[in-house]
Coordinates of C-alpha atoms in Angstrom, one line a residue:
Chain A
X51 CA 15.3 12.2 22.2
X52 CA 18.6 10.4 21.8
X53 CA 19.2 8.7 18.5
X54 CA 21.6 6.2 17.1
X55 CA 24.9 7.9 16.4
X56 CA 27.2 6.8 13.6
X57 CA 30.6 8.1 12.8
X58 CA 32.1 9.1 10.6
X59 CA 29.3 10.3 8.3
X60 CA 31.5 10.0 5.2
X61 CA 34.7 8.1 4.6
X62 CA 36.9 7.8 1.6
X63 CA 39.5 5.0 1.5
X64 CA 41.7 3.5 -1.1
X65 CA 41.6 -0.1 -2.2
X66 CA 43.3 -2.5 0.2
X67 CA 43.0 0.0 3.1
X68 CA 41.2 -0.6 6.4
X69 CA 38.1 1.3 7.6
X70 CA 36.5 1.4 11.1
X71 CA 32.9 2.4 11.4
X72 CA 31.4 3.2 14.8
X73 CA 27.9 3.0 16.1
X74 CA 26.5 4.3 19.4
X75 CA 23.0 2.9 20.1
X76 CA 20.2 4.5 22.0
X77 CA 20.6 4.2 25.7
X78 CA 19.1 1.0 27.2
X79 CA 18.9 -0.6 23.7
X80 CA 20.6 -4.0 24.0
X81 CA 20.8 -5.1 20.4
X82 CA 22.8 -3.6 17.6
X83 CA 22.4 -4.4 13.9
X84 CA 24.7 -3.6 11.0
X85 CA 23.4 -3.3 7.4
X86 CA 25.0 -2.5 4.1
X87 CA 23.1 -0.7 1.4
X88 CA 24.5 -0.4 -2.1
X89 CA 23.3 2.2 -4.6
X90 CA 19.7 1.5 -5.5
X91 CA 19.6 -1.5 -3.3
X92 CA 17.7 -2.5 -0.2
X93 CA 19.7 -2.8 3.0
X94 CA 21.4 -6.2 3.5
X95 CA 22.0 -7.5 7.0
X96 CA 25.6 -8.0 8.0
X97 CA 25.8 -8.8 11.7
X98 CA 24.1 -8.2 15.0
X99 CA 25.0 -8.1 18.7
X100 CA 22.9 -8.7 21.8
X101 CA 24.3 -7.8 25.1
X102 CA 27.9 -7.6 23.7
X103 CA 27.8 -11.0 22.2
X104 CA 27.4 -11.8 18.5
X105 CA 23.9 -12.8 17.9
X106 CA 23.4 -13.4 14.2
X107 CA 25.4 -13.2 11.0
X108 CA 24.4 -12.4 7.5
X109 CA 26.2 -12.0 4.3
X110 CA 29.3 -10.4 5.8
X111 CA 32.6 -10.9 4.1
X112 CA 35.4 -12.6 6.0
X113 CA 37.4 -9.3 5.6
X114 CA 34.8 -7.6 7.9
X115 CA 34.7 -8.1 11.6
X116 CA 32.6 -6.4 14.3
X117 CA 32.3 -6.2 18.0
X118 CA 30.2 -4.6 20.7
X119 CA 31.9 -3.0 23.7
X120 CA 31.1 -2.8 27.4
X121 CA 29.4 0.6 26.8
X122 CA 27.3 -1.0 24.1
X123 CA 28.8 0.9 21.2
X124 CA 29.8 -1.2 18.2
X125 CA 32.5 -1.0 15.6
X126 CA 32.6 -2.5 12.2
X127 CA 36.1 -3.2 10.9
X128 CA 36.6 -3.6 7.2
X129 CA 40.0 -4.7 5.9
X130 CA 41.5 -5.1 2.4
X131 CA 38.8 -2.8 1.0
X132 CA 37.5 -3.4 -2.5
X133 CA 35.7 -1.0 -4.8
X134 CA 32.5 -3.1 -4.3
X135 CA 32.5 -2.2 -0.6
X136 CA 31.5 1.3 -1.5
X137 CA 28.0 1.6 0.1
X138 CA 26.0 3.2 2.9
X139 CA 26.5 1.3 6.1
X140 CA 23.6 1.6 8.6
X141 CA 23.6 0.7 12.3
X142 CA 20.3 0.2 14.0
X143 CA 19.5 -0.6 17.6
X144 CA 16.5 -2.0 19.5
X145 CA 15.4 -3.4 22.8
X146 CA 14.6 -7.1 23.1
X147 CA 10.9 -6.3 23.4
X148 CA 9.9 -6.9 19.9
X149 CA 7.3 -4.3 19.6
X150 CA 9.6 -1.5 20.4
X151 CA 10.8 -1.1 16.9
X152 CA 14.2 -0.4 15.4
X153 CA 15.9 3.0 15.2
X154 CA 18.5 3.6 12.5
X155 CA 21.5 5.9 12.5
X156 CA 22.1 8.3 9.7
X157 CA 24.6 5.9 8.2
X158 CA 28.2 6.0 7.1
X159 CA 28.8 6.5 3.4
X160 CA 32.0 4.6 2.5
X161 CA 33.6 5.3 -0.8
X162 CA 36.5 3.1 -1.9
X163 CA 38.7 4.6 -4.7
Chain B
X199 CA 12.7 -18.5 4.6
X200 CA 11.2 -15.3 5.7
X201 CA 10.5 -13.0 2.7
X202 CA 9.1 -9.6 2.0
X203 CA 7.9 -8.7 -1.5
X204 CA 7.2 -5.3 -2.9
X205 CA 5.9 -5.7 -6.4
X206 CA 6.0 -2.0 -7.4
X207 CA 9.6 -0.7 -8.0
X208 CA 8.3 2.8 -8.8
X209 CA 5.1 4.7 -8.4
X210 CA 3.9 8.3 -9.1
X211 CA 1.1 10.3 -7.6
X212 CA -0.2 13.8 -8.0
X213 CA 0.3 16.1 -5.1
X214 CA -2.7 16.0 -2.7
X215 CA -3.9 12.7 -4.1
X216 CA -3.8 9.3 -2.4
X217 CA -1.5 6.4 -3.2
X218 CA -1.2 2.9 -2.0
X219 CA 2.0 0.9 -1.9
X220 CA 1.8 -2.9 -1.8
X221 CA 3.7 -5.4 0.3
X222 CA 3.3 -9.1 0.9
X223 CA 5.3 -11.2 3.3
X224 CA 5.8 -14.8 4.3
X225 CA 6.0 -16.0 7.8
X226 CA 5.1 -19.0 9.9
X227 CA 4.7 -17.0 13.1
X228 CA 1.4 -15.9 14.5
X229 CA 2.6 -13.0 16.6
X230 CA 4.9 -10.5 14.8
X231 CA 5.3 -6.9 13.8
X232 CA 5.4 -5.2 10.4
X233 CA 7.0 -1.9 9.5
X234 CA 7.1 0.7 6.7
X235 CA 10.3 2.7 6.5
X236 CA 10.8 5.8 4.4
X237 CA 14.2 6.7 2.9
X238 CA 14.3 10.2 1.4
X239 CA 17.2 11.4 -0.7
X240 CA 19.2 12.1 2.5
X241 CA 19.1 8.2 2.9
X242 CA 18.1 8.4 6.5
X243 CA 15.9 5.4 7.3
X244 CA 12.8 6.7 9.0
X245 CA 10.1 4.6 10.6
X246 CA 6.7 5.6 9.1
X247 CA 4.3 3.2 10.7
X248 CA 4.2 -0.1 12.7
X249 CA 1.5 -2.8 12.8
X250 CA 1.1 -5.5 15.4
X251 CA -0.1 -8.7 13.9
X252 CA -2.4 -9.6 16.8
X253 CA -4.3 -6.4 16.4
X254 CA -7.1 -6.4 13.9
X255 CA -7.3 -2.6 13.8
X256 CA -5.2 -1.1 11.1
X257 CA -2.5 1.3 12.3
X258 CA -2.7 5.0 11.4
X259 CA -0.2 7.8 11.7
X260 CA -1.6 11.1 10.5
X261 CA -1.7 10.8 6.7
X262 CA -0.3 7.3 6.7
X263 CA -2.4 4.2 7.3
X264 CA -2.0 0.5 6.5
X265 CA -4.4 -2.1 5.2
X266 CA -3.3 -5.2 7.1
X267 CA -4.7 -8.5 5.8
X268 CA -3.2 -11.2 8.0
X269 CA -4.7 -14.2 6.3
X270 CA -3.5 -12.9 2.9
X271 CA -0.1 -11.8 4.4
X272 CA -0.6 -8.4 2.9
X273 CA 0.5 -5.1 4.4
X274 CA -0.1 -2.1 2.2
X275 CA 0.6 1.5 3.0
X276 CA -1.8 4.3 2.1
X277 CA -0.6 7.9 1.9
X278 CA -3.3 10.4 1.8
X279 CA -3.0 14.0 0.7
X280 CA 0.4 13.3 -0.8
X281 CA 3.0 16.0 -0.3
X282 CA 6.2 16.8 -2.1
X283 CA 8.1 15.8 1.0
X284 CA 6.7 12.3 0.7
X285 CA 8.9 11.6 -2.3
X286 CA 11.2 8.8 -1.1
X287 CA 12.0 5.1 -1.3
X288 CA 9.6 3.2 0.9
X289 CA 10.6 -0.2 2.4
X290 CA 8.3 -2.7 3.8
X291 CA 10.1 -4.6 6.6
X292 CA 9.6 -7.5 8.9
X293 CA 11.6 -8.8 11.9
X294 CA 12.8 -12.0 10.3
X295 CA 13.2 -14.1 13.3
X296 CA 16.4 -15.6 14.6
X297 CA 17.6 -14.8 18.0
X298 CA 17.5 -11.1 17.6
X299 CA 14.7 -10.5 15.1
X300 CA 16.8 -8.7 12.6
X301 CA 14.8 -6.7 10.1
X302 CA 14.3 -8.1 6.6
X303 CA 13.5 -5.5 4.0
X304 CA 11.6 -5.7 0.7
X305 CA 13.3 -4.3 -2.4
X306 CA 11.5 -1.0 -1.9
X307 CA 9.1 1.2 -3.9
X308 CA 10.4 4.6 -5.2
X309 CA 7.6 7.1 -4.8
X310 CA 7.5 10.2 -7.0
X311 CA 5.2 13.1 -6.2
X312 CA 4.1 15.1 -9.2
X313 CA 3.4 18.8 -8.5

């Protein structure tokens, strides 16, 4: 079965650089969520999109932005990277039917040096 | 605010034994879903089991089952016949509402399996 695809799997950037993370949801899933998980932490919600419109926003820094495209894939853009941005970034997708559940991608491990 | 609480940061269980992970949550909704996710060292987030709040019957998936107490807002996970591959971080999670029911996670319980 198709899963949520995230790219790249690993990314190393220097401070003050920019990073772009991509997420390809499961076909026919209309909602995409982005989470940030620091070492030893639980995942923290960043932002979500429903039908290509921003749906909800969590603790996302102003340096981060995201969008969902016409093919439903989503990109998380992170600028002026800081050491504290080093984390695992998850994308998840779901259908609006609440009982369907949420499927997570394998995550992008971002290291800022 | 919607919250999910896991009071056991770490637990250990002997291989082949049974272990129960605790979770409590807070919600004002009457119809909702609850989830347990497993995150092994690979850090892939894997759905273990799902419970629908309007169903009184506890969900079961092979060696994994839940004890869902709606009035007490309790949702514990029981793992029977523990295996080495069960070693992971386990997160209790709840769709926290809002327009898109984003998942809210508990802090997690790290489960160690002792051979």
